[in-house]
């Protein structure tokens, strides 16, 4: 995951945690798509997306997550969102995504959802 | 979720008054206001000879719209009409659409917006300027007496509309996008005016289904659905001088 421009850490052999930072918008959404593609290529079946510091999520940012989630689910994995701030959760609610995405309150619960922890 | 998304049809102001002309004009305004549009357009193309009765008619229309918390705008305003309104010191009270008689190419096409706008800005439709403009609008929103989530939605709407203009408008003439916002009690009306290719986001059958989008591996195209779901009303008009004018209204409980 050398190319990943986002803060990230390996939690388990097939579990990666990514923190997209303060903004996921048109400026870096393509980098997120690349990061998720690279994660899958590197054998990570699960990605926990820690959104604790996310302050702005544009439609392109939503797309970067949405367009990749089935890639992981088809391999028996998933992208799990955790520590979602209220404003970001509102965006997901507006787009009817709260039922579609796997959302957990914190990293520990997210790891459990991946069969870890 | 907006209850209606309408493209405004302009109501022609009758040149010949008397008989049923005035009643029919006012009836059309009443019918338009029943749909709670953000804007009522009055087409003034027929007003070559303007009398005090015409001015009274426009004034009554403005008052009726004002009571309904709806903006009234004049379209195709004739030079004679504008001269009379200016003499009577009424020009600033009627918001005018860009006049077709304006020479558009080569003229600074920045519409400063109506005189009573609470916020005005302009920005080139490129990524860096959109971010800066979003931050300026965010600073304005910080003082808005609206819930935090509403202010968050407004910033999101601004960013998504501006980005859509940038990505799909095909604008390369160096003419900035004009933006202005008017704040009322529990309500804000935002207008974007750009010189891009014609596009009516209120008419497009664009919506969003998460399951379908994920299956298609779609990463783009969610901006307009997001805006439509966050706005309480939207209206669009393509002005005679080739500008897209998109107006978005958002309300909140005070």
mmCIF file of C-alpha atoms in Angstrom:
data_model
loop_
_atom_site.group_PDB
_atom_site.id
_atom_site.type_symbol
_atom_site.label_atom_id
_atom_site.label_comp_id
_atom_site.label_asym_id
_atom_site.label_seq_id
_atom_site.Cartn_x
_atom_site.Cartn_y
_atom_site.Cartn_z
ATOM 1 C CA UNK A 1 0.000 0.000 0.000
ATOM 2 C CA UNK A 2 2.933 2.280 -0.690
ATOM 3 C CA UNK A 3 0.913 4.444 -3.077
ATOM 4 C CA UNK A 4 -1.916 5.088 -0.637
ATOM 5 C CA UNK A 5 -2.024 8.803 0.095
ATOM 6 C CA UNK A 6 -4.438 8.365 2.999
ATOM 7 C CA UNK A 7 -3.479 7.437 6.533
ATOM 8 C CA UNK A 8 -3.803 3.684 6.777
ATOM 9 C CA UNK A 9 -2.696 0.735 8.870
ATOM 10 C CA UNK A 10 -2.856 -3.002 8.532
ATOM 11 C CA UNK A 11 -4.979 -4.556 11.278
ATOM 12 C CA UNK A 12 -4.801 -8.180 10.101
ATOM 13 C CA UNK A 13 -3.613 -10.144 7.087
ATOM 14 C CA UNK A 14 -6.740 -9.287 5.150
ATOM 15 C CA UNK A 15 -7.952 -6.254 7.075
ATOM 16 C CA UNK A 16 -6.867 -2.712 6.301
ATOM 17 C CA UNK A 17 -7.975 0.473 8.011
ATOM 18 C CA UNK A 18 -8.046 3.730 6.020
ATOM 19 C CA UNK A 19 -8.671 7.222 7.363
ATOM 20 C CA UNK A 20 -9.625 9.571 4.512
ATOM 21 C CA UNK A 21 -8.923 12.688 6.595
ATOM 22 C CA UNK A 22 -11.047 15.837 6.654
ATOM 23 C CA UNK A 23 -12.372 15.846 3.109
ATOM 24 C CA UNK A 24 -13.355 13.273 0.523
ATOM 25 C CA UNK A 25 -14.379 15.271 -2.534
ATOM 26 C CA UNK A 26 -13.615 15.812 -6.208
ATOM 27 C CA UNK A 27 -10.017 16.588 -5.308
ATOM 28 C CA UNK A 28 -9.148 13.187 -3.880
ATOM 29 C CA UNK A 29 -12.013 10.828 -4.702
ATOM 30 C CA UNK A 30 -9.998 9.271 -7.531
ATOM 31 C CA UNK A 31 -7.182 8.600 -5.051
ATOM 32 C CA UNK A 32 -9.646 6.738 -2.842
ATOM 33 C CA UNK A 33 -10.770 4.620 -5.776
ATOM 34 C CA UNK A 34 -7.105 3.797 -6.430
ATOM 35 C CA UNK A 35 -6.460 3.072 -2.752
ATOM 36 C CA UNK A 36 -9.358 0.622 -2.593
ATOM 37 C CA UNK A 37 -8.311 -1.033 -5.845
ATOM 38 C CA UNK A 38 -4.770 -1.390 -4.516
ATOM 39 C CA UNK A 39 -6.072 -2.765 -1.227
ATOM 40 C CA UNK A 40 -7.921 -5.518 -3.003
ATOM 41 C CA UNK A 41 -4.930 -6.241 -5.238
ATOM 42 C CA UNK A 42 -2.797 -6.579 -2.110
ATOM 43 C CA UNK A 43 -5.095 -9.236 -0.707
ATOM 44 C CA UNK A 44 -7.136 -7.193 1.744
ATOM 45 C CA UNK A 45 -10.686 -8.567 1.754
ATOM 46 C CA UNK A 46 -11.920 -6.043 4.295
ATOM 47 C CA UNK A 47 -11.349 -2.313 4.552
ATOM 48 C CA UNK A 48 -12.485 -0.357 7.601
ATOM 49 C CA UNK A 49 -13.060 3.270 6.633
ATOM 50 C CA UNK A 50 -12.553 5.346 9.798
ATOM 51 C CA UNK A 51 -14.471 8.561 9.181
ATOM 52 C CA UNK A 52 -13.863 10.151 12.593
ATOM 53 C CA UNK A 53 -12.139 13.214 11.155
ATOM 54 C CA UNK A 54 -14.234 13.539 7.982
ATOM 55 C CA UNK A 55 -15.875 16.962 7.739
ATOM 56 C CA UNK A 56 -17.024 17.013 4.123
ATOM 57 C CA UNK A 57 -18.162 14.231 1.801
ATOM 58 C CA UNK A 58 -19.067 15.170 -1.745
ATOM 59 C CA UNK A 59 -20.978 13.081 -4.245
ATOM 60 C CA UNK A 60 -17.666 12.089 -5.793
ATOM 61 C CA UNK A 61 -16.487 10.923 -2.384
ATOM 62 C CA UNK A 62 -19.642 8.847 -2.006
ATOM 63 C CA UNK A 63 -19.003 7.411 -5.431
ATOM 64 C CA UNK A 64 -15.456 6.413 -4.578
ATOM 65 C CA UNK A 65 -16.812 4.176 -1.820
ATOM 66 C CA UNK A 66 -19.970 3.022 -3.533
ATOM 67 C CA UNK A 67 -18.241 2.069 -6.754
ATOM 68 C CA UNK A 68 -15.848 -0.244 -4.908
ATOM 69 C CA UNK A 69 -17.964 -1.943 -2.277
ATOM 70 C CA UNK A 70 -19.282 -4.717 -4.517
ATOM 71 C CA UNK A 71 -15.711 -5.580 -5.538
ATOM 72 C CA UNK A 72 -15.040 -6.481 -1.915
ATOM 73 C CA UNK A 73 -18.380 -8.162 -1.259
ATOM 74 C CA UNK A 74 -17.990 -10.419 -4.263
ATOM 75 C CA UNK A 75 -14.779 -11.739 -2.648
ATOM 76 C CA UNK A 76 -16.522 -12.385 0.675
ATOM 77 C CA UNK A 77 -15.263 -9.122 2.148
ATOM 78 C CA UNK A 78 -16.661 -5.638 2.660
ATOM 79 C CA UNK A 79 -15.975 -1.939 3.200
ATOM 80 C CA UNK A 80 -17.126 -1.017 6.692
ATOM 81 C CA UNK A 81 -17.676 2.583 7.743
ATOM 82 C CA UNK A 82 -17.049 3.489 11.378
ATOM 83 C CA UNK A 83 -16.952 6.598 13.593
ATOM 84 C CA UNK A 84 -19.292 8.327 11.165
ATOM 85 C CA UNK A 85 -19.945 11.970 12.185
ATOM 86 C CA UNK A 86 -23.555 13.140 12.290
ATOM 87 C CA UNK A 87 -23.234 15.391 9.248
ATOM 88 C CA UNK A 88 -21.699 12.612 7.164
ATOM 89 C CA UNK A 89 -24.345 10.172 8.350
ATOM 90 C CA UNK A 90 -26.878 12.739 7.138
ATOM 91 C CA UNK A 91 -25.370 12.579 3.627
ATOM 92 C CA UNK A 92 -25.645 8.801 3.693
ATOM 93 C CA UNK A 93 -29.252 9.074 4.884
ATOM 94 C CA UNK A 94 -30.168 11.557 2.135
ATOM 95 C CA UNK A 95 -28.876 9.089 -0.458
ATOM 96 C CA UNK A 96 -30.505 6.054 1.215
ATOM 97 C CA UNK A 97 -27.086 4.526 1.851
ATOM 98 C CA UNK A 98 -27.344 3.761 5.563
ATOM 99 C CA UNK A 99 -28.946 0.396 4.820
ATOM 100 C CA UNK A 100 -26.607 -0.339 1.931
ATOM 101 C CA UNK A 101 -23.265 0.319 3.590
ATOM 102 C CA UNK A 102 -22.092 -1.629 6.608
ATOM 103 C CA UNK A 103 -21.832 0.986 9.339
ATOM 104 C CA UNK A 104 -20.482 0.451 12.848
ATOM 105 C CA UNK A 105 -20.062 2.925 15.702
ATOM 106 C CA UNK A 106 -16.337 2.399 16.222
ATOM 107 C CA UNK A 107 -13.239 0.527 15.026
ATOM 108 C CA UNK A 108 -13.714 -2.344 17.467
ATOM 109 C CA UNK A 109 -17.272 -3.042 16.309
ATOM 110 C CA UNK A 110 -16.137 -2.706 12.701
ATOM 111 C CA UNK A 111 -13.405 -5.305 13.266
ATOM 112 C CA UNK A 112 -15.977 -7.662 14.770
ATOM 113 C CA UNK A 113 -18.084 -7.212 11.628
ATOM 114 C CA UNK A 114 -15.052 -8.473 9.689
ATOM 115 C CA UNK A 115 -14.826 -11.549 11.891
ATOM 116 C CA UNK A 116 -11.970 -10.092 13.907
ATOM 117 C CA UNK A 117 -11.683 -8.724 17.442
ATOM 118 C CA UNK B 1 -37.278 15.913 -0.319
ATOM 119 C CA UNK B 2 -38.705 18.645 -2.591
ATOM 120 C CA UNK B 3 -42.459 18.394 -3.068
ATOM 121 C CA UNK B 4 -42.320 19.951 -6.529
ATOM 122 C CA UNK B 5 -39.528 20.694 -8.940
ATOM 123 C CA UNK B 6 -40.778 23.085 -11.579
ATOM 124 C CA UNK B 7 -39.344 25.013 -14.442
ATOM 125 C CA UNK B 8 -41.040 28.427 -14.320
ATOM 126 C CA UNK B 9 -43.134 29.531 -17.300
ATOM 127 C CA UNK B 10 -43.206 33.328 -17.587
ATOM 128 C CA UNK B 11 -46.553 35.089 -17.173
ATOM 129 C CA UNK B 12 -46.965 37.731 -19.889
ATOM 130 C CA UNK B 13 -47.826 41.207 -18.685
ATOM 131 C CA UNK B 14 -50.656 42.473 -20.913
ATOM 132 C CA UNK B 15 -50.002 45.554 -23.001
ATOM 133 C CA UNK B 16 -53.692 46.298 -23.383
ATOM 134 C CA UNK B 17 -55.393 46.760 -20.046
ATOM 135 C CA UNK B 18 -59.073 46.966 -19.332
ATOM 136 C CA UNK B 19 -61.690 44.343 -19.895
ATOM 137 C CA UNK B 20 -60.596 41.053 -18.429
ATOM 138 C CA UNK B 21 -56.884 41.442 -19.191
ATOM 139 C CA UNK B 22 -55.911 42.562 -15.687
ATOM 140 C CA UNK B 23 -58.138 39.949 -14.020
ATOM 141 C CA UNK B 24 -56.656 37.196 -16.157
ATOM 142 C CA UNK B 25 -53.128 38.353 -15.374
ATOM 143 C CA UNK B 26 -53.775 38.352 -11.642
ATOM 144 C CA UNK B 27 -55.542 34.995 -11.873
ATOM 145 C CA UNK B 28 -52.454 33.491 -13.532
ATOM 146 C CA UNK B 29 -50.283 34.832 -10.725
ATOM 147 C CA UNK B 30 -52.647 33.396 -8.133
ATOM 148 C CA UNK B 31 -52.553 30.000 -9.866
ATOM 149 C CA UNK B 32 -48.755 30.094 -10.089
ATOM 150 C CA UNK B 33 -48.406 30.914 -6.389
ATOM 151 C CA UNK B 34 -50.548 27.915 -5.474
ATOM 152 C CA UNK B 35 -47.659 25.683 -6.558
ATOM 153 C CA UNK B 36 -45.285 27.506 -4.182
ATOM 154 C CA UNK B 37 -42.585 28.237 -6.727
ATOM 155 C CA UNK B 38 -39.393 29.971 -5.573
ATOM 156 C CA UNK B 39 -39.809 32.526 -8.371
ATOM 157 C CA UNK B 40 -42.575 33.991 -10.520
ATOM 158 C CA UNK B 41 -41.422 35.346 -13.871
ATOM 159 C CA UNK B 42 -43.280 38.214 -15.525
ATOM 160 C CA UNK B 43 -42.655 38.563 -19.247
ATOM 161 C CA UNK B 44 -42.654 42.256 -20.121
ATOM 162 C CA UNK B 45 -41.939 41.935 -23.841
ATOM 163 C CA UNK B 46 -45.283 43.493 -24.798
ATOM 164 C CA UNK B 47 -44.794 46.654 -22.725
ATOM 165 C CA UNK B 48 -43.703 49.077 -25.408
ATOM 166 C CA UNK B 49 -45.950 51.866 -24.114
ATOM 167 C CA UNK B 50 -45.913 51.847 -20.315
ATOM 168 C CA UNK B 51 -48.587 53.613 -18.315
ATOM 169 C CA UNK B 52 -49.112 54.097 -14.608
ATOM 170 C CA UNK B 53 -51.658 51.288 -14.714
ATOM 171 C CA UNK B 54 -48.959 48.908 -15.922
ATOM 172 C CA UNK B 55 -46.744 49.977 -13.034
ATOM 173 C CA UNK B 56 -49.637 49.465 -10.603
ATOM 174 C CA UNK B 57 -50.191 46.005 -12.054
ATOM 175 C CA UNK B 58 -46.558 45.059 -11.582
ATOM 176 C CA UNK B 59 -46.558 46.501 -8.080
ATOM 177 C CA UNK B 60 -49.633 44.510 -7.077
ATOM 178 C CA UNK B 61 -48.003 41.385 -8.495
ATOM 179 C CA UNK B 62 -44.885 42.067 -6.481
ATOM 180 C CA UNK B 63 -46.882 42.556 -3.279
ATOM 181 C CA UNK B 64 -48.862 39.365 -3.850
ATOM 182 C CA UNK B 65 -45.677 37.388 -4.420
ATOM 183 C CA UNK B 66 -43.981 39.000 -1.445
ATOM 184 C CA UNK B 67 -46.850 37.915 0.819
ATOM 185 C CA UNK B 68 -46.364 34.380 -0.513
ATOM 186 C CA UNK B 69 -42.605 34.590 0.194
ATOM 187 C CA UNK B 70 -41.976 34.215 -3.522
ATOM 188 C CA UNK B 71 -39.586 36.277 -5.564
ATOM 189 C CA UNK B 72 -40.904 38.066 -8.650
ATOM 190 C CA UNK B 73 -38.581 38.662 -11.576
ATOM 191 C CA UNK B 74 -39.074 40.609 -14.757
ATOM 192 C CA UNK B 75 -38.076 39.073 -18.064
ATOM 193 C CA UNK B 76 -37.696 40.707 -21.483
ATOM 194 C CA UNK B 77 -38.066 44.081 -19.873
ATOM 195 C CA UNK B 78 -38.298 46.813 -22.507
ATOM 196 C CA UNK B 79 -36.120 49.950 -22.364
ATOM 197 C CA UNK B 80 -39.270 52.008 -21.876
ATOM 198 C CA UNK B 81 -40.292 49.991 -18.866
ATOM 199 C CA UNK B 82 -36.836 50.185 -17.300
ATOM 200 C CA UNK B 83 -36.754 53.939 -17.862
ATOM 201 C CA UNK B 84 -40.076 54.384 -16.029
ATOM 202 C CA UNK B 85 -39.054 52.082 -13.187
ATOM 203 C CA UNK B 86 -35.774 53.981 -12.807
ATOM 204 C CA UNK B 87 -37.497 57.363 -12.774
ATOM 205 C CA UNK B 88 -39.900 56.122 -10.121
ATOM 206 C CA UNK B 89 -37.027 54.643 -8.105
ATOM 207 C CA UNK B 90 -38.576 51.203 -8.409
ATOM 208 C CA UNK B 91 -35.963 49.523 -10.590
ATOM 209 C CA UNK B 92 -34.086 47.951 -7.695
ATOM 210 C CA UNK B 93 -37.256 46.459 -6.257
ATOM 211 C CA UNK B 94 -37.897 44.368 -9.353
ATOM 212 C CA UNK B 95 -35.340 41.701 -10.000
ATOM 213 C CA UNK B 96 -34.628 41.574 -13.692
ATOM 214 C CA UNK B 97 -33.429 38.657 -15.733
ATOM 215 C CA UNK B 98 -30.510 39.521 -18.076
ATOM 216 C CA UNK B 99 -31.934 41.484 -20.982
ATOM 217 C CA UNK B 100 -31.742 39.975 -24.498
ATOM 218 C CA UNK B 101 -30.674 43.392 -25.778
ATOM 219 C CA UNK B 102 -27.413 43.123 -23.845
ATOM 220 C CA UNK B 103 -24.455 42.286 -26.055
ATOM 221 C CA UNK B 104 -23.222 39.154 -24.351
ATOM 222 C CA UNK B 105 -19.933 38.258 -25.985
ATOM 223 C CA UNK B 106 -17.148 40.454 -24.827
ATOM 224 C CA UNK B 107 -19.213 42.107 -22.159
ATOM 225 C CA UNK B 108 -18.461 41.301 -18.565
ATOM 226 C CA UNK B 109 -21.255 38.809 -18.093
ATOM 227 C CA UNK B 110 -21.241 38.846 -14.351
ATOM 228 C CA UNK B 111 -24.766 39.306 -13.170
ATOM 229 C CA UNK B 112 -24.388 40.966 -9.772
ATOM 230 C CA UNK B 113 -27.783 39.653 -8.773
ATOM 231 C CA UNK B 114 -30.642 41.546 -7.262
ATOM 232 C CA UNK B 115 -29.849 44.660 -5.262
ATOM 233 C CA UNK B 116 -31.131 43.151 -2.025
ATOM 234 C CA UNK B 117 -29.007 39.992 -2.150
ATOM 235 C CA UNK B 118 -27.482 39.117 1.190
ATOM 236 C CA UNK B 119 -24.535 37.419 -0.395
ATOM 237 C CA UNK B 120 -22.909 37.722 -3.793
ATOM 238 C CA UNK B 121 -19.894 36.060 -5.276
ATOM 239 C CA UNK B 122 -18.372 35.010 -8.563
ATOM 240 C CA UNK B 123 -15.904 32.291 -9.363
ATOM 241 C CA UNK B 124 -14.394 30.557 -12.339
ATOM 242 C CA UNK B 125 -15.711 27.010 -12.734
ATOM 243 C CA UNK B 126 -12.396 25.344 -11.911
ATOM 244 C CA UNK B 127 -11.564 23.156 -8.945
ATOM 245 C CA UNK B 128 -9.393 25.572 -6.947
ATOM 246 C CA UNK B 129 -11.813 28.488 -7.287
ATOM 247 C CA UNK B 130 -14.793 26.305 -6.404
ATOM 248 C CA UNK B 131 -13.093 25.261 -3.175
ATOM 249 C CA UNK B 132 -12.294 28.887 -2.316
ATOM 250 C CA UNK B 133 -15.818 30.010 -3.167
ATOM 251 C CA UNK B 134 -17.225 27.176 -1.028
ATOM 252 C CA UNK B 135 -15.118 28.351 1.891
ATOM 253 C CA UNK B 136 -16.313 31.941 1.464
ATOM 254 C CA UNK B 137 -19.928 30.791 1.363
ATOM 255 C CA UNK B 138 -19.278 28.598 4.393
ATOM 256 C CA UNK B 139 -18.102 31.684 6.295
ATOM 257 C CA UNK B 140 -21.349 33.441 5.348
ATOM 258 C CA UNK B 141 -23.367 30.400 6.390
ATOM 259 C CA UNK B 142 -21.707 30.358 9.812
ATOM 260 C CA UNK B 143 -23.770 33.422 10.732
ATOM 261 C CA UNK B 144 -27.004 32.047 9.304
ATOM 262 C CA UNK B 145 -29.674 31.445 11.962
ATOM 263 C CA UNK B 146 -30.272 27.915 10.740
ATOM 264 C CA UNK B 147 -29.624 24.467 12.223
ATOM 265 C CA UNK B 148 -26.128 23.094 11.740
ATOM 266 C CA UNK B 149 -27.318 20.310 9.446
ATOM 267 C CA UNK B 150 -29.121 22.844 7.263
ATOM 268 C CA UNK B 151 -25.939 24.885 6.923
ATOM 269 C CA UNK B 152 -24.050 21.695 6.084
ATOM 270 C CA UNK B 153 -26.599 20.878 3.384
ATOM 271 C CA UNK B 154 -26.329 24.393 1.955
ATOM 272 C CA UNK B 155 -22.573 24.145 1.673
ATOM 273 C CA UNK B 156 -22.956 20.747 0.049
ATOM 274 C CA UNK B 157 -25.537 22.089 -2.412
ATOM 275 C CA UNK B 158 -23.205 24.955 -3.322
ATOM 276 C CA UNK B 159 -20.258 22.644 -3.893
ATOM 277 C CA UNK B 160 -22.238 20.101 -5.907
ATOM 278 C CA UNK B 161 -23.899 22.661 -8.203
ATOM 279 C CA UNK B 162 -20.628 24.526 -8.762
ATOM 280 C CA UNK B 163 -18.814 21.255 -9.471
ATOM 281 C CA UNK B 164 -21.532 20.158 -11.875
ATOM 282 C CA UNK B 165 -21.191 23.421 -13.794
ATOM 283 C CA UNK B 166 -17.443 22.936 -13.900
ATOM 284 C CA UNK B 167 -17.523 19.333 -15.032
ATOM 285 C CA UNK B 168 -20.393 19.409 -17.493
ATOM 286 C CA UNK B 169 -20.911 23.018 -18.532
ATOM 287 C CA UNK B 170 -18.128 23.078 -21.094
ATOM 288 C CA UNK B 171 -17.260 26.619 -20.045
ATOM 289 C CA UNK B 172 -13.956 27.858 -21.396
ATOM 290 C CA UNK B 173 -14.647 31.515 -22.046
ATOM 291 C CA UNK B 174 -13.174 32.749 -18.773
ATOM 292 C CA UNK B 175 -16.526 34.143 -17.678
ATOM 293 C CA UNK B 176 -17.159 33.488 -13.990
ATOM 294 C CA UNK B 177 -20.197 31.832 -12.553
ATOM 295 C CA UNK B 178 -22.321 34.380 -10.713
ATOM 296 C CA UNK B 179 -23.843 33.355 -7.410
ATOM 297 C CA UNK B 180 -26.096 35.192 -5.038
ATOM 298 C CA UNK B 181 -28.158 34.246 -2.031
ATOM 299 C CA UNK B 182 -31.091 35.959 -0.388
ATOM 300 C CA UNK B 183 -32.041 35.120 3.144
ATOM 301 C CA UNK B 184 -35.526 35.430 4.567
ATOM 302 C CA UNK B 185 -37.110 34.174 7.719
ATOM 303 C CA UNK B 186 -36.380 30.465 7.812
ATOM 304 C CA UNK B 187 -35.514 30.474 4.123
ATOM 305 C CA UNK B 188 -32.631 30.999 1.742
ATOM 306 C CA UNK B 189 -32.790 31.331 -2.012
ATOM 307 C CA UNK B 190 -29.594 30.630 -3.925
ATOM 308 C CA UNK B 191 -29.077 31.365 -7.603
ATOM 309 C CA UNK B 192 -26.283 30.243 -9.917
ATOM 310 C CA UNK B 193 -25.901 31.905 -13.310
ATOM 311 C CA UNK B 194 -23.419 30.430 -15.788
ATOM 312 C CA UNK B 195 -22.614 30.542 -19.479
ATOM 313 C CA UNK B 196 -22.336 26.779 -19.928
ATOM 314 C CA UNK B 197 -24.260 24.505 -22.248
ATOM 315 C CA UNK B 198 -27.960 24.347 -21.655
ATOM 316 C CA UNK B 199 -28.902 21.967 -18.881
ATOM 317 C CA UNK B 200 -32.038 21.886 -16.753
ATOM 318 C CA UNK B 201 -31.365 19.810 -13.624
ATOM 319 C CA UNK B 202 -35.003 20.076 -12.603
ATOM 320 C CA UNK B 203 -36.239 18.397 -15.748
ATOM 321 C CA UNK B 204 -33.706 15.596 -15.994
ATOM 322 C CA UNK B 205 -34.956 12.203 -14.893
ATOM 323 C CA UNK B 206 -31.986 11.723 -12.629
ATOM 324 C CA UNK B 207 -32.246 9.836 -9.433
ATOM 325 C CA UNK B 208 -30.234 7.430 -7.448
ATOM 326 C CA UNK B 209 -30.653 3.810 -6.379
ATOM 327 C CA UNK B 210 -27.771 2.585 -4.234
ATOM 328 C CA UNK B 211 -28.032 -1.054 -5.228
ATOM 329 C CA UNK B 212 -28.060 -0.272 -8.947
ATOM 330 C CA UNK B 213 -25.217 2.227 -8.715
ATOM 331 C CA UNK B 214 -23.064 -0.226 -6.774
ATOM 332 C CA UNK B 215 -23.768 -3.045 -9.198
ATOM 333 C CA UNK B 216 -22.781 -0.779 -12.089
ATOM 334 C CA UNK B 217 -19.611 0.221 -10.212
ATOM 335 C CA UNK B 218 -20.697 3.823 -10.690
ATOM 336 C CA UNK B 219 -18.442 6.390 -9.052
ATOM 337 C CA UNK B 220 -19.945 9.554 -10.534
ATOM 338 C CA UNK B 221 -23.290 11.155 -11.255
ATOM 339 C CA UNK B 222 -24.700 11.466 -7.753
ATOM 340 C CA UNK B 223 -24.374 15.230 -7.379
ATOM 341 C CA UNK B 224 -27.679 16.334 -8.902
ATOM 342 C CA UNK B 225 -29.695 13.639 -7.094
ATOM 343 C CA UNK B 226 -28.045 14.787 -3.877
ATOM 344 C CA UNK B 227 -28.974 18.410 -4.543
ATOM 345 C CA UNK B 228 -32.532 17.528 -5.524
ATOM 346 C CA UNK B 229 -33.014 15.581 -2.329
ATOM 347 C CA UNK B 230 -31.588 18.331 -0.131
ATOM 348 C CA UNK B 231 -33.395 21.265 -1.747
ATOM 349 C CA UNK B 232 -36.963 22.222 -0.915
ATOM 350 C CA UNK B 233 -37.549 23.747 -4.340
ATOM 351 C CA UNK B 234 -35.593 24.278 -7.541
ATOM 352 C CA UNK B 235 -36.292 26.260 -10.664
ATOM 353 C CA UNK B 236 -34.379 26.719 -13.874
ATOM 354 C CA UNK B 237 -34.495 29.108 -16.756
ATOM 355 C CA UNK B 238 -32.322 29.514 -19.813
ATOM 356 C CA UNK B 239 -32.150 33.251 -20.378
ATOM 357 C CA UNK B 240 -32.325 34.766 -23.855
ATOM 358 C CA UNK B 241 -28.615 35.625 -23.745
ATOM 359 C CA UNK B 242 -27.678 32.008 -23.222
ATOM 360 C CA UNK B 243 -27.161 31.670 -19.504
ATOM 361 C CA UNK B 244 -28.327 28.906 -17.231
ATOM 362 C CA UNK B 245 -30.048 30.300 -14.164
ATOM 363 C CA UNK B 246 -30.632 27.742 -11.433
ATOM 364 C CA UNK B 247 -32.449 28.831 -8.283
ATOM 365 C CA UNK B 248 -32.580 26.634 -5.208
ATOM 366 C CA UNK B 249 -34.636 27.268 -2.104
ATOM 367 C CA UNK B 250 -33.989 25.706 1.273
ATOM 368 C CA UNK B 251 -36.191 26.264 4.279
ATOM 369 C CA UNK B 252 -35.869 25.460 7.937
ATOM 370 C CA UNK B 253 -37.854 25.870 11.120
ATOM 371 C CA UNK B 254 -36.805 29.006 12.978
#
